[in-house]
Coordinates of C-alpha atoms in Angstrom, one line a residue:
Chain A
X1 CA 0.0 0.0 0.0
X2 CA 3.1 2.3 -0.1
X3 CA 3.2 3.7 -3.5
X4 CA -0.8 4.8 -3.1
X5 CA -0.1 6.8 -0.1
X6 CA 2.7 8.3 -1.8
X7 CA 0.3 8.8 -4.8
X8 CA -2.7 10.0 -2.8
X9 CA -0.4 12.5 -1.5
X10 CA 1.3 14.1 -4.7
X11 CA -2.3 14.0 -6.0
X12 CA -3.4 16.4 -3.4
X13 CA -1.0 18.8 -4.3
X14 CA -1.8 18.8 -7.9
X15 CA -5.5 18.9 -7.2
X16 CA -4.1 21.9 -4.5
X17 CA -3.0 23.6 -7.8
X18 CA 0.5 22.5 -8.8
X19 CA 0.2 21.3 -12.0
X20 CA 4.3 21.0 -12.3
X21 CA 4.3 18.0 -10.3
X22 CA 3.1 14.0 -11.5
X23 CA 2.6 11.2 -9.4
X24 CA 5.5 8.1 -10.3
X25 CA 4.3 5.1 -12.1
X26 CA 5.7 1.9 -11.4
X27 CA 4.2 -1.3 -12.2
X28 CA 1.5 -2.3 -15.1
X29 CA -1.0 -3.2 -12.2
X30 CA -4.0 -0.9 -11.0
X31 CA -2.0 1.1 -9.2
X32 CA 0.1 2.1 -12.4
X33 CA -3.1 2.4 -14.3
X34 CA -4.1 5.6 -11.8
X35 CA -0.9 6.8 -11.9
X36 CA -1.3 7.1 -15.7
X37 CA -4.5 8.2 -15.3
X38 CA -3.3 11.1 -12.4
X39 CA -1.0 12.5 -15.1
X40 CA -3.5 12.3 -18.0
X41 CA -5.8 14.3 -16.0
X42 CA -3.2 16.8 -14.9
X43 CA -1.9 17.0 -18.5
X44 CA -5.2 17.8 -19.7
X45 CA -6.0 20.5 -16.8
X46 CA -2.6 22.1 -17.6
X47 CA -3.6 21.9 -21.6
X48 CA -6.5 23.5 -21.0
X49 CA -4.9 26.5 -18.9
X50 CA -2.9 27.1 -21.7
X51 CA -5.8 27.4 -24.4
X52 CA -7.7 29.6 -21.8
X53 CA -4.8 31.6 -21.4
X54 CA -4.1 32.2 -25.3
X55 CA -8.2 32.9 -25.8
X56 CA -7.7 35.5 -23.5
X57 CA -4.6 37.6 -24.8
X58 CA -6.5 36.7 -27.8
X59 CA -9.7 38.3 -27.0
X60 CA -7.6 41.2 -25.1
X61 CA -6.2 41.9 -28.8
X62 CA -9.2 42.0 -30.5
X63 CA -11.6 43.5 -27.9
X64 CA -8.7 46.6 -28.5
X65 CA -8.9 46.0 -32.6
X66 CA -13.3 46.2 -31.9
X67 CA -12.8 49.3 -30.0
X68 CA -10.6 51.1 -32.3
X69 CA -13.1 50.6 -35.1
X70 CA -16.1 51.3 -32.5
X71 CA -13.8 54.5 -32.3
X72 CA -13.5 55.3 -35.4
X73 CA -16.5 55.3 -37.0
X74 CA -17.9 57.2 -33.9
X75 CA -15.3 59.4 -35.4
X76 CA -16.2 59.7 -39.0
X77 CA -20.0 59.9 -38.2
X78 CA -19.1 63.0 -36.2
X79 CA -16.5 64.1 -38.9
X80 CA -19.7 63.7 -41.5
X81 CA -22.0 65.7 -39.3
X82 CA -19.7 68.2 -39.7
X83 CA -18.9 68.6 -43.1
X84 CA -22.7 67.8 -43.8
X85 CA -23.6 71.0 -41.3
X86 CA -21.0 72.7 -43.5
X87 CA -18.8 73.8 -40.6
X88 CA -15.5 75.6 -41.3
X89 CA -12.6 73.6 -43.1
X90 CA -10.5 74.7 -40.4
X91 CA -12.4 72.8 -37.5
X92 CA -13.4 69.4 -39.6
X93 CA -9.6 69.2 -39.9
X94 CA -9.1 69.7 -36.4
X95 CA -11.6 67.4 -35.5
X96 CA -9.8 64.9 -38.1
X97 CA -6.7 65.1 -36.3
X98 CA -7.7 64.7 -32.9
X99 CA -10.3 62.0 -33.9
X100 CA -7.1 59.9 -35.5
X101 CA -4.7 60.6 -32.6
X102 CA -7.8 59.0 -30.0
X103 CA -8.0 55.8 -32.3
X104 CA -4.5 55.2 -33.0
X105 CA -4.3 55.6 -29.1
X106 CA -0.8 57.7 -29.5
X107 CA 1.3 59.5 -31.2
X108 CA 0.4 62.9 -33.0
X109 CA -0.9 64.1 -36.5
X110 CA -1.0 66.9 -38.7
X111 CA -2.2 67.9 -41.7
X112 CA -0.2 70.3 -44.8
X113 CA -2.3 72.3 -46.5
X114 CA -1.2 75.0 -48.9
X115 CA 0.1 78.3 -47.7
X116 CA -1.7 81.0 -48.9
X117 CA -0.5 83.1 -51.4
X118 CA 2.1 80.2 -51.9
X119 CA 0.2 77.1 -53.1
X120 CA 3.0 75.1 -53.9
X121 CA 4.5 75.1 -50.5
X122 CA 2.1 72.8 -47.9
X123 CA 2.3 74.0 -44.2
X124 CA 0.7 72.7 -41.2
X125 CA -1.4 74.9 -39.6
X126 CA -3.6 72.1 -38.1
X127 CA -1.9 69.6 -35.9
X128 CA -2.9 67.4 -32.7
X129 CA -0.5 66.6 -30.2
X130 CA 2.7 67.3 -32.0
X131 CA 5.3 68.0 -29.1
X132 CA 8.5 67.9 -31.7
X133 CA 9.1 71.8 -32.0
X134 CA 10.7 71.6 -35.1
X135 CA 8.6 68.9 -37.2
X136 CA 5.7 71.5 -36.4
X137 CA 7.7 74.0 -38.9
X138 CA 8.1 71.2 -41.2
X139 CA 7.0 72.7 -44.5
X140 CA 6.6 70.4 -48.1
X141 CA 7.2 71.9 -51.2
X142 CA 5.2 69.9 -53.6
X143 CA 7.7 67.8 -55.9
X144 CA 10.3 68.2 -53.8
X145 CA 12.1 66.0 -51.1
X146 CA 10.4 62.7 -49.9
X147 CA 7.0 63.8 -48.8
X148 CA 6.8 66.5 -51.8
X149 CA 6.8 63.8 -54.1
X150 CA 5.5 61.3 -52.1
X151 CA 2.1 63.7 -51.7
X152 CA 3.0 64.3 -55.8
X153 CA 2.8 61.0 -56.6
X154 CA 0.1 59.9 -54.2
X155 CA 2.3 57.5 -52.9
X156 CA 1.7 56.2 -48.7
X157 CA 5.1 56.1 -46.9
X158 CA 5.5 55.1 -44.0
X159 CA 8.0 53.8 -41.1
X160 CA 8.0 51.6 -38.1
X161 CA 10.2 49.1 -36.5
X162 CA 9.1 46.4 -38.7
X163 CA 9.1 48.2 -42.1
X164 CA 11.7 48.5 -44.5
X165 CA 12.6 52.2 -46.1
X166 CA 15.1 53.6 -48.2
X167 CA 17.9 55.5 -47.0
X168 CA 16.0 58.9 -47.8
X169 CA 13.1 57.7 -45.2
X170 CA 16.2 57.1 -42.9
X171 CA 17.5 60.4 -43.3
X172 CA 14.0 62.5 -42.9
X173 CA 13.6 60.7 -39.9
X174 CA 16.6 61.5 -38.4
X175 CA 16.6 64.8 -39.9
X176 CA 13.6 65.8 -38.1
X177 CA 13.9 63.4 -35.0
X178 CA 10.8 61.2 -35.6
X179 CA 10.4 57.5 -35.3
X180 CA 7.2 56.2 -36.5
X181 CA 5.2 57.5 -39.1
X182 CA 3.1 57.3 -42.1
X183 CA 2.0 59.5 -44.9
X184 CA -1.7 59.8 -46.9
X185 CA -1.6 62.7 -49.8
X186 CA -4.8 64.8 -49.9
X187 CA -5.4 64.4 -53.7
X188 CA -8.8 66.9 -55.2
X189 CA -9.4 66.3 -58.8
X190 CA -6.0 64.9 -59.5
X191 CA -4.1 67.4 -58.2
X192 CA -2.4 67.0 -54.7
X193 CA -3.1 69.3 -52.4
X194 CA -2.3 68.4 -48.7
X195 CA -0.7 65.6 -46.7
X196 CA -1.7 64.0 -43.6
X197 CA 1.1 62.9 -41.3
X198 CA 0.2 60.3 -38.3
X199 CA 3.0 59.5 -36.3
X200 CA 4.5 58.2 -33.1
X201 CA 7.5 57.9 -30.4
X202 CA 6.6 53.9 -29.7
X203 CA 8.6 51.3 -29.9
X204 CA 8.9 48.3 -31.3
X205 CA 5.1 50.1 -32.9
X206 CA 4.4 48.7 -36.3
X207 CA 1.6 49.8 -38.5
X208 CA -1.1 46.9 -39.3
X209 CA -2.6 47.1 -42.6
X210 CA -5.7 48.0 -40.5
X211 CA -4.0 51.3 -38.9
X212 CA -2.9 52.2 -42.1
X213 CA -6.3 51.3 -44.0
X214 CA -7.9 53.6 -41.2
X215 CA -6.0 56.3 -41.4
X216 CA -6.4 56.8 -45.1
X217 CA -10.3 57.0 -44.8
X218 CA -10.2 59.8 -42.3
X219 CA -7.6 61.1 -44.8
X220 CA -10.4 60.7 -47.5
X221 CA -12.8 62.5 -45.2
X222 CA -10.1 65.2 -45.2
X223 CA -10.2 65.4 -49.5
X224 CA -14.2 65.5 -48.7
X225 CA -13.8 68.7 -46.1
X226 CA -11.4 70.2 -48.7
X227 CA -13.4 69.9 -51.7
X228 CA -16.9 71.0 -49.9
X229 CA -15.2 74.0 -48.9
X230 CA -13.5 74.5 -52.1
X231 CA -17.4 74.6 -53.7
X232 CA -18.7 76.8 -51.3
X233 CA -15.7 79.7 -52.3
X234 CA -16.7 79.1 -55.8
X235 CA -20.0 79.7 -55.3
X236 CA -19.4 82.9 -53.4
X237 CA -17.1 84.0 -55.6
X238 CA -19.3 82.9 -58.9
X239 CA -22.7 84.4 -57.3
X240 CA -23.8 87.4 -58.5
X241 CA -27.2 87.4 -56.8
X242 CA -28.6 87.1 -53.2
X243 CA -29.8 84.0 -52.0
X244 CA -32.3 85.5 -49.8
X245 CA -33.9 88.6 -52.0
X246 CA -32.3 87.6 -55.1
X247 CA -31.6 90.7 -56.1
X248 CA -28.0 91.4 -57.9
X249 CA -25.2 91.3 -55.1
X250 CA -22.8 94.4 -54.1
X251 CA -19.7 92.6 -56.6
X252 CA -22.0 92.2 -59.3
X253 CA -23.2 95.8 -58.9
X254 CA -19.6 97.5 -58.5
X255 CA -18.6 95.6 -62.0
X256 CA -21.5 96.5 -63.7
X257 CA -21.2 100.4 -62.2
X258 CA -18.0 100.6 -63.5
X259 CA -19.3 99.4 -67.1
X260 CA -22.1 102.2 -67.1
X261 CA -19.7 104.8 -66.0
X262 CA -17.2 104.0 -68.9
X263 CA -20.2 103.5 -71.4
X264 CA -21.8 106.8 -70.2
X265 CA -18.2 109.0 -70.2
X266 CA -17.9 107.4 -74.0
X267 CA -21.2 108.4 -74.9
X268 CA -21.4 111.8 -73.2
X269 CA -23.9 111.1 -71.7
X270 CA -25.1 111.5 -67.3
X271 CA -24.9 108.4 -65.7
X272 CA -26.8 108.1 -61.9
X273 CA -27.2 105.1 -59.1
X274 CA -30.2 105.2 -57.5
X275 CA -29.8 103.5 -54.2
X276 CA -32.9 102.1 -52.2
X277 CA -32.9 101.5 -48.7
X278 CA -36.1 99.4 -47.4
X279 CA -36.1 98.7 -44.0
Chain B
X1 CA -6.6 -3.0 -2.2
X2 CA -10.4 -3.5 -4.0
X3 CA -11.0 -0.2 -3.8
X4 CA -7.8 0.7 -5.2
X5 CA -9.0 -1.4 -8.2
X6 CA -12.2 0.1 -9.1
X7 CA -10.8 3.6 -8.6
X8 CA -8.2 2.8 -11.1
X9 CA -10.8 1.6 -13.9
X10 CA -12.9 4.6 -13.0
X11 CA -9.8 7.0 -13.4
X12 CA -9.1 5.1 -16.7
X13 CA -12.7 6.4 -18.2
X14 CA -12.4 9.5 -16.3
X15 CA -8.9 10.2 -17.9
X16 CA -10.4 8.8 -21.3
X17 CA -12.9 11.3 -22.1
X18 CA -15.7 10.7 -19.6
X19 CA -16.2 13.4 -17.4
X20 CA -19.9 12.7 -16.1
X21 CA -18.3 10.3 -13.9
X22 CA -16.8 10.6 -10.5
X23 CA -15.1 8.2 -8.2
X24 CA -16.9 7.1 -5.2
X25 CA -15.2 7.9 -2.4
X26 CA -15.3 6.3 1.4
X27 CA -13.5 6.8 4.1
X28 CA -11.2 9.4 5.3
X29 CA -7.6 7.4 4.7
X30 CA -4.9 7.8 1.9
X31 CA -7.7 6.2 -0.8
X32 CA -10.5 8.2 0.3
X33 CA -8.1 11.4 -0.3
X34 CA -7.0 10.1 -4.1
X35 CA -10.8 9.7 -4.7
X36 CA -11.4 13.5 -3.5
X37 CA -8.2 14.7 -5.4
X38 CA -9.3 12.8 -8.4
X39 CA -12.7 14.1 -8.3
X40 CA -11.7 17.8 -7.6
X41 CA -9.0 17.1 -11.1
X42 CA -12.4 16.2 -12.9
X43 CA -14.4 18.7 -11.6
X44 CA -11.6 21.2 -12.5
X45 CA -11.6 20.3 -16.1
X46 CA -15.5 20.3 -16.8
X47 CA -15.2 24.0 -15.5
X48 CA -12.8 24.9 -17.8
X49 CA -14.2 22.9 -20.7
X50 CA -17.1 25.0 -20.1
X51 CA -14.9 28.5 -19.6
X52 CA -13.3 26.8 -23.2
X53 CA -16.9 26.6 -24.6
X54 CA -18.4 30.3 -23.6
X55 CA -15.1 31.9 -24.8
X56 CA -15.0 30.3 -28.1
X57 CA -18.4 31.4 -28.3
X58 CA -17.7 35.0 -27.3
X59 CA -15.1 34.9 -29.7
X60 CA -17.1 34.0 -32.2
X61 CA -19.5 36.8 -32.0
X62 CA -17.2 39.6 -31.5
X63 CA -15.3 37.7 -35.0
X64 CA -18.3 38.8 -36.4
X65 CA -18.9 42.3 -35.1
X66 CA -15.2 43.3 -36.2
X67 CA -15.8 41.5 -39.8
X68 CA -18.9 44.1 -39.8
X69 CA -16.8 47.1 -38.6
X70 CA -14.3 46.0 -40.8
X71 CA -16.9 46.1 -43.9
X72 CA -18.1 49.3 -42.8
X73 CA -15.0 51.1 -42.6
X74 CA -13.8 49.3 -46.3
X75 CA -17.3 50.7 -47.3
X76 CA -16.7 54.0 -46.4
X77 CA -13.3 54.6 -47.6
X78 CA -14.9 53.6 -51.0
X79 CA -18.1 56.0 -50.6
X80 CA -15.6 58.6 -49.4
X81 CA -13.6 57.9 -52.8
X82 CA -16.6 58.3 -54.8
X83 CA -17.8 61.8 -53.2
X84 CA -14.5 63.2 -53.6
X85 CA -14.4 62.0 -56.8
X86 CA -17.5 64.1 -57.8
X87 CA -19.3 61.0 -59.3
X88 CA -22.6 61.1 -60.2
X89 CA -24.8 61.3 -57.1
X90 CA -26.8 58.6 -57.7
X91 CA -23.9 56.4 -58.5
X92 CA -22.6 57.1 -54.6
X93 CA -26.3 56.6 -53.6
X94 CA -26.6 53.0 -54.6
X95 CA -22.9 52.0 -53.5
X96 CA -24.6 53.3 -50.0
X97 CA -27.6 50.9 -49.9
X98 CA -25.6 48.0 -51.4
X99 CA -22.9 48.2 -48.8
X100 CA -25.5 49.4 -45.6
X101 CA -27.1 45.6 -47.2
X102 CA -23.4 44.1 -47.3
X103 CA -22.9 45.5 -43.6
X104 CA -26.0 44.0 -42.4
X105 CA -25.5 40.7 -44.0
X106 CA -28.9 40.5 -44.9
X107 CA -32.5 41.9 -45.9
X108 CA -32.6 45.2 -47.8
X109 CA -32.0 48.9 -47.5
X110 CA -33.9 51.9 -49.6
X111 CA -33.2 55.6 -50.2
X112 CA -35.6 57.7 -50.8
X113 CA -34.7 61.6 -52.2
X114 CA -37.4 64.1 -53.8
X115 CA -39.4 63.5 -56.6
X116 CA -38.3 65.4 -59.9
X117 CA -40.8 68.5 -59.4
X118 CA -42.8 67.3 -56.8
X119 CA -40.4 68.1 -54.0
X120 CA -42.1 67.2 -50.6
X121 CA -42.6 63.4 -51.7
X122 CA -39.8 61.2 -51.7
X123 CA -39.8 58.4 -53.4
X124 CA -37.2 55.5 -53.6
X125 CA -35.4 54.8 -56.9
X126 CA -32.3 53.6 -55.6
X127 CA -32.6 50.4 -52.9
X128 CA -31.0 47.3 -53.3
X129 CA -32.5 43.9 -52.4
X130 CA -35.9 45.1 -51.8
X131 CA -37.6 41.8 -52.7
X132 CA -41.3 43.5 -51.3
X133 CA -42.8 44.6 -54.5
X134 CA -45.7 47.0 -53.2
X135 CA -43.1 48.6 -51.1
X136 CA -40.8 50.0 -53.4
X137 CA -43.8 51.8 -54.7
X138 CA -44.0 53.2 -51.2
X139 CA -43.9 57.7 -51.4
X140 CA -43.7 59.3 -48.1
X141 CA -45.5 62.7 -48.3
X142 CA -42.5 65.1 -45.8
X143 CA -44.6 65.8 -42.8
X144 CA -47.5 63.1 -43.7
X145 CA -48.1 59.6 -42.2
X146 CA -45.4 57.9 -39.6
X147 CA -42.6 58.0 -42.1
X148 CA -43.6 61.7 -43.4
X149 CA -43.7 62.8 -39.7
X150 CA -40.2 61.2 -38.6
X151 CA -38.4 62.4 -41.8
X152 CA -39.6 66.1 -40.9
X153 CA -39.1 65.7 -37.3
X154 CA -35.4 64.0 -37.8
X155 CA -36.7 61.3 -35.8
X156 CA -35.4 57.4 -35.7
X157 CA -38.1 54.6 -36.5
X158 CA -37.6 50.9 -35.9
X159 CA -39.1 47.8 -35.1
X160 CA -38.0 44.5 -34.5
X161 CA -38.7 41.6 -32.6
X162 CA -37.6 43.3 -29.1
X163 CA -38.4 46.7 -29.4
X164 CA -41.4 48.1 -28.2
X165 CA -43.3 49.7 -30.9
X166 CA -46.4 52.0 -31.5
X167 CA -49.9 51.1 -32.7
X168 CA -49.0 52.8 -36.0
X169 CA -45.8 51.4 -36.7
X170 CA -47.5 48.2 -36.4
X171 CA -49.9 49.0 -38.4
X172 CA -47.5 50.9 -41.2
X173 CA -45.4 47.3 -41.1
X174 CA -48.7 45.6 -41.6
X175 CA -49.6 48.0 -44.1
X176 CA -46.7 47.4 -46.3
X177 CA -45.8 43.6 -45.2
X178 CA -42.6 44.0 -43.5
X179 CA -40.8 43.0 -40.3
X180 CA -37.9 44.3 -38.9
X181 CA -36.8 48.0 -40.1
X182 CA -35.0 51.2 -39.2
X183 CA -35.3 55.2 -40.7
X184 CA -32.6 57.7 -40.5
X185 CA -33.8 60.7 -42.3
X186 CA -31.4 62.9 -44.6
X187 CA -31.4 66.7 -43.3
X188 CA -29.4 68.7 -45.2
X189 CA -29.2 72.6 -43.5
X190 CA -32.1 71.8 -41.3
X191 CA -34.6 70.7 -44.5
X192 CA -35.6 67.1 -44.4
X193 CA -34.6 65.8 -47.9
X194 CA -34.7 62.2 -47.8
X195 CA -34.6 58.7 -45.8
X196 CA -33.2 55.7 -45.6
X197 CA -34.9 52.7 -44.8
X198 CA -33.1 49.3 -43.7
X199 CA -35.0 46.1 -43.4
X200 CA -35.0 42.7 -42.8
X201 CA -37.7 39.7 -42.5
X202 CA -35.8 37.5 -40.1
X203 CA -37.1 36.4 -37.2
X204 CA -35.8 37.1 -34.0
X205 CA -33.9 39.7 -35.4
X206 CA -32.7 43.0 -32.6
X207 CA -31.4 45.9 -34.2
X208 CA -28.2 46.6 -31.8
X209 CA -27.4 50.3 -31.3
X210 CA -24.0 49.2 -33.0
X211 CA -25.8 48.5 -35.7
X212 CA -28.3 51.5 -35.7
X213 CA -24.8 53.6 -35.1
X214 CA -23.4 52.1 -37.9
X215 CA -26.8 52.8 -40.6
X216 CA -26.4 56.7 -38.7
X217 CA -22.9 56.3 -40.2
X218 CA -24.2 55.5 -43.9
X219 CA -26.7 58.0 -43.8
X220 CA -24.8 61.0 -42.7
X221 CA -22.6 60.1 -46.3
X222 CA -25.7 60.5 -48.0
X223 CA -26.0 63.8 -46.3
X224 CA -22.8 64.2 -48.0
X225 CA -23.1 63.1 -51.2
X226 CA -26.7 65.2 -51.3
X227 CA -25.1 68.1 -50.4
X228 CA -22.2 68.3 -52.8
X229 CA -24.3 67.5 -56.0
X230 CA -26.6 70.5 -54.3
X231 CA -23.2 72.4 -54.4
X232 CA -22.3 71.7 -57.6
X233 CA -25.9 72.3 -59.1
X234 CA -25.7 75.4 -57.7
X235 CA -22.1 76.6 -59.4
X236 CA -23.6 75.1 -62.3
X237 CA -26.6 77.7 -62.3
X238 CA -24.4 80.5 -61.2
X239 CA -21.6 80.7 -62.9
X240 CA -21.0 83.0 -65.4
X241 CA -17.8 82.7 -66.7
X242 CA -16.1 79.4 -68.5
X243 CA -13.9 77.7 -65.9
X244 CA -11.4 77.1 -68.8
X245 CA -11.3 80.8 -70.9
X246 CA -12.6 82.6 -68.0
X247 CA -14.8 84.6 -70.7
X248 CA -18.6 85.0 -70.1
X249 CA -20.6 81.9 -70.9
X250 CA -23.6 81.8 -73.2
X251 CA -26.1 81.9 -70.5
X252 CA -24.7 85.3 -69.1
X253 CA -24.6 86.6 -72.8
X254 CA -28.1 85.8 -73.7
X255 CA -29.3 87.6 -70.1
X256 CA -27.0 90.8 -71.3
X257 CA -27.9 90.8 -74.4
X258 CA -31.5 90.8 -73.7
X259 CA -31.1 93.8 -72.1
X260 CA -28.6 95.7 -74.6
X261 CA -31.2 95.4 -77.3
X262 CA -33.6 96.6 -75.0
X263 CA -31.6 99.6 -74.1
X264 CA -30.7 100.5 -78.0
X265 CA -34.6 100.4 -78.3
X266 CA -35.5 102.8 -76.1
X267 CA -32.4 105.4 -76.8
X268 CA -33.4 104.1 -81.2
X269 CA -29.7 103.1 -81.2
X270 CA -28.4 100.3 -83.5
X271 CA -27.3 97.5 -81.8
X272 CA -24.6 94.9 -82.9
X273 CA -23.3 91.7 -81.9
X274 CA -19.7 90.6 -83.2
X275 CA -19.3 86.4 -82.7
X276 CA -15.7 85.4 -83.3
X277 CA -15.2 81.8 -83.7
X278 CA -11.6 81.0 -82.5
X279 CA -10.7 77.3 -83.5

């Protein structure tokens, strides 16, 4: 009856919780036939804790990949309400920015649009989170350099520490002291006219196909803001009547004024504006 | 040592697979504590067979909400791609019922904008799937009837097999022989212009607030897509000048002209016009 007492108490402590141990099996007699049986049993339960440990990293990973989409389109239905309510370009970039920054859970982003009076040259006026002082003054002459003919091209680039880049990526980022990042161009009509930059300090960060495949529809949403806005200046600069009274507008009357006044000096003839103020 | 024996052969099925069985245990020695220990082994993996079971379970589900948020986000990108693209509004208008259909992995979804000159009825010439004959004949009249009301009220309508319901959404489902279905109306600057519908027949079926989230999502593009056509209509109507030349287009010619050969009749003043045809 030795070897079950010795079995009955290395049993206990496995049942207690020490799956590391097995009971000893000597003998092809009953007595072996538990042993084996013990250390199936305990080889199962241990099995088992390994499965349930992988489901839950598992579901840890996804329940993270469920809320970044969650996130996102929370996101874009709030970017849509306000390039639907036709809200300055200004603050559905802003919103753009921040709104990527919250689902890629770090980093920073910014967006280049063109400097006035200097169209050419994409500067980055709107910008969430950037704490690098000098990548803030980044400016991208389009055609030029890596991200000026990267947004030229409509070409993505992007950087982590599992992607391979050419010596020129390596050089902008030490150039400007950044680690992570990718590129989306803002494209209207064929022609390029922004870049979004979404970046980050991590490491060992890499960029699924998913970050980057999210990314670029906020970056579409950003072409959407652009172009509405770009509509509504042609309008106002193409209208030559009120909406409201529609009556002719103060533009369309100073260029027409001007016509009379050269028409009537040619002719010889008076000229007067009769101006009517109803209340 | 008979005890010993029948242990052993119940371990042996235990161990094998079995796990409705237990050893019966007597006695408060060395093989009445291998019984307990073996018992409490067997109990321990039935637990976390059943903790395997509910997780792969779980997992399954949220596989499936993430394939839909997945989908969704794929689909928007491509919607977003098509507004930006300026293409035909209709065009965007069915790629946003066929994915909201895609999405939903079943049933059907229906848009419905102004009729051509009749402007406060809506009527639905792009759905997909709608299988229900009499209702794509369906109008709503803006402020008329349950769906007239919610469209001009920006309210949300569903039904399904959980949601409570008033007497005349039942009767409207009745009415028009369906089941399960969900309104988001299209408000474009605070003027109800359309509304999507999204149904289903299946039984059982619970609209989530993911899911009604998610339709939100889809409609709020169509806000989009409405409003840039509008946009674009609108340049269209006012523009005077050709984009290209920049010289005044025929529509602005024929309005001044109009008036020039008014104004040499009343001063009896010839009037020409000079056409040069530049090739």
């Amino acid at each position: 009856i030795g070897p079950v007492i010795e079995m009955a108490l290395e049993a206990k402590l496995i049942a207690g919780g020490d799956l590391s141990r097995h009971v000893s099996v000597s003998g092809e007699d009953e007595i072996g036939d538990l042993g084996h049986s013990i250390n199936q049993l305990t080889r199962r339960i241990k099995g088992n804790m390994e499965e349930l440990k992988s489901f839950g990293e598992r579901t840890k990973l996804i329940n993270i990949e469920i809320h970044k989409r969650v996130l996102a389109l929370s996101s874009l239905l709030q970017i849509g309400e306000n390039i639907s309510a036709s809200a300055q370009m200004e603050d559905v970039m802003t919103l753009i920015v921040e709104k990527i920054v919250q689902v890629m859970d770090s980093g920073y982003a910014m967006l280049f649009l063109p400097k006035p009076r200097a169209e050419s040259i994409l500067e980055s006026n709107i910008a969430h989170n950037v704490t690098n002082e000098k990548l803030s003054q980044l400016e991208i002459k389009i055609g030029e350099g890596i991200l000026g003919r990267a947004v030229a091209e409509d070409e993505v680039i992007y950087a982590d520490s599992k992607a391979k880049f050419s010596k020129e990526v390596s050089r902008f980022k030490e150039d400007w002291g950044i680690k992570n990042f990718a590129t989306f161009s803002i494209i209207s009509h064929n022609k390029p006219v922004g870049m979004l930059l979404v970046g980050n300090d991590l490491e060992d960060f890499e960029f699924g196909n998913d970050d980057l495949e999210l990314i670029k529809v906020f970056a579409k949403q950003a072409v959407i803001a652009y172009e509405s806005e770009e509509l509504t200046k042609r309008i106002k600069q193409s209208t030559i009547k009120d909406d409201l009274t529609n009556l002719y507008n103060e533009k369309y009357i100073i260029a027409r004024l001007d016509e009379e006044i050269k028409r009537a000096a040619f002719y010889q003839r008076p000229c007067s504006y009769i101006l009517f103020d109803v209340d």
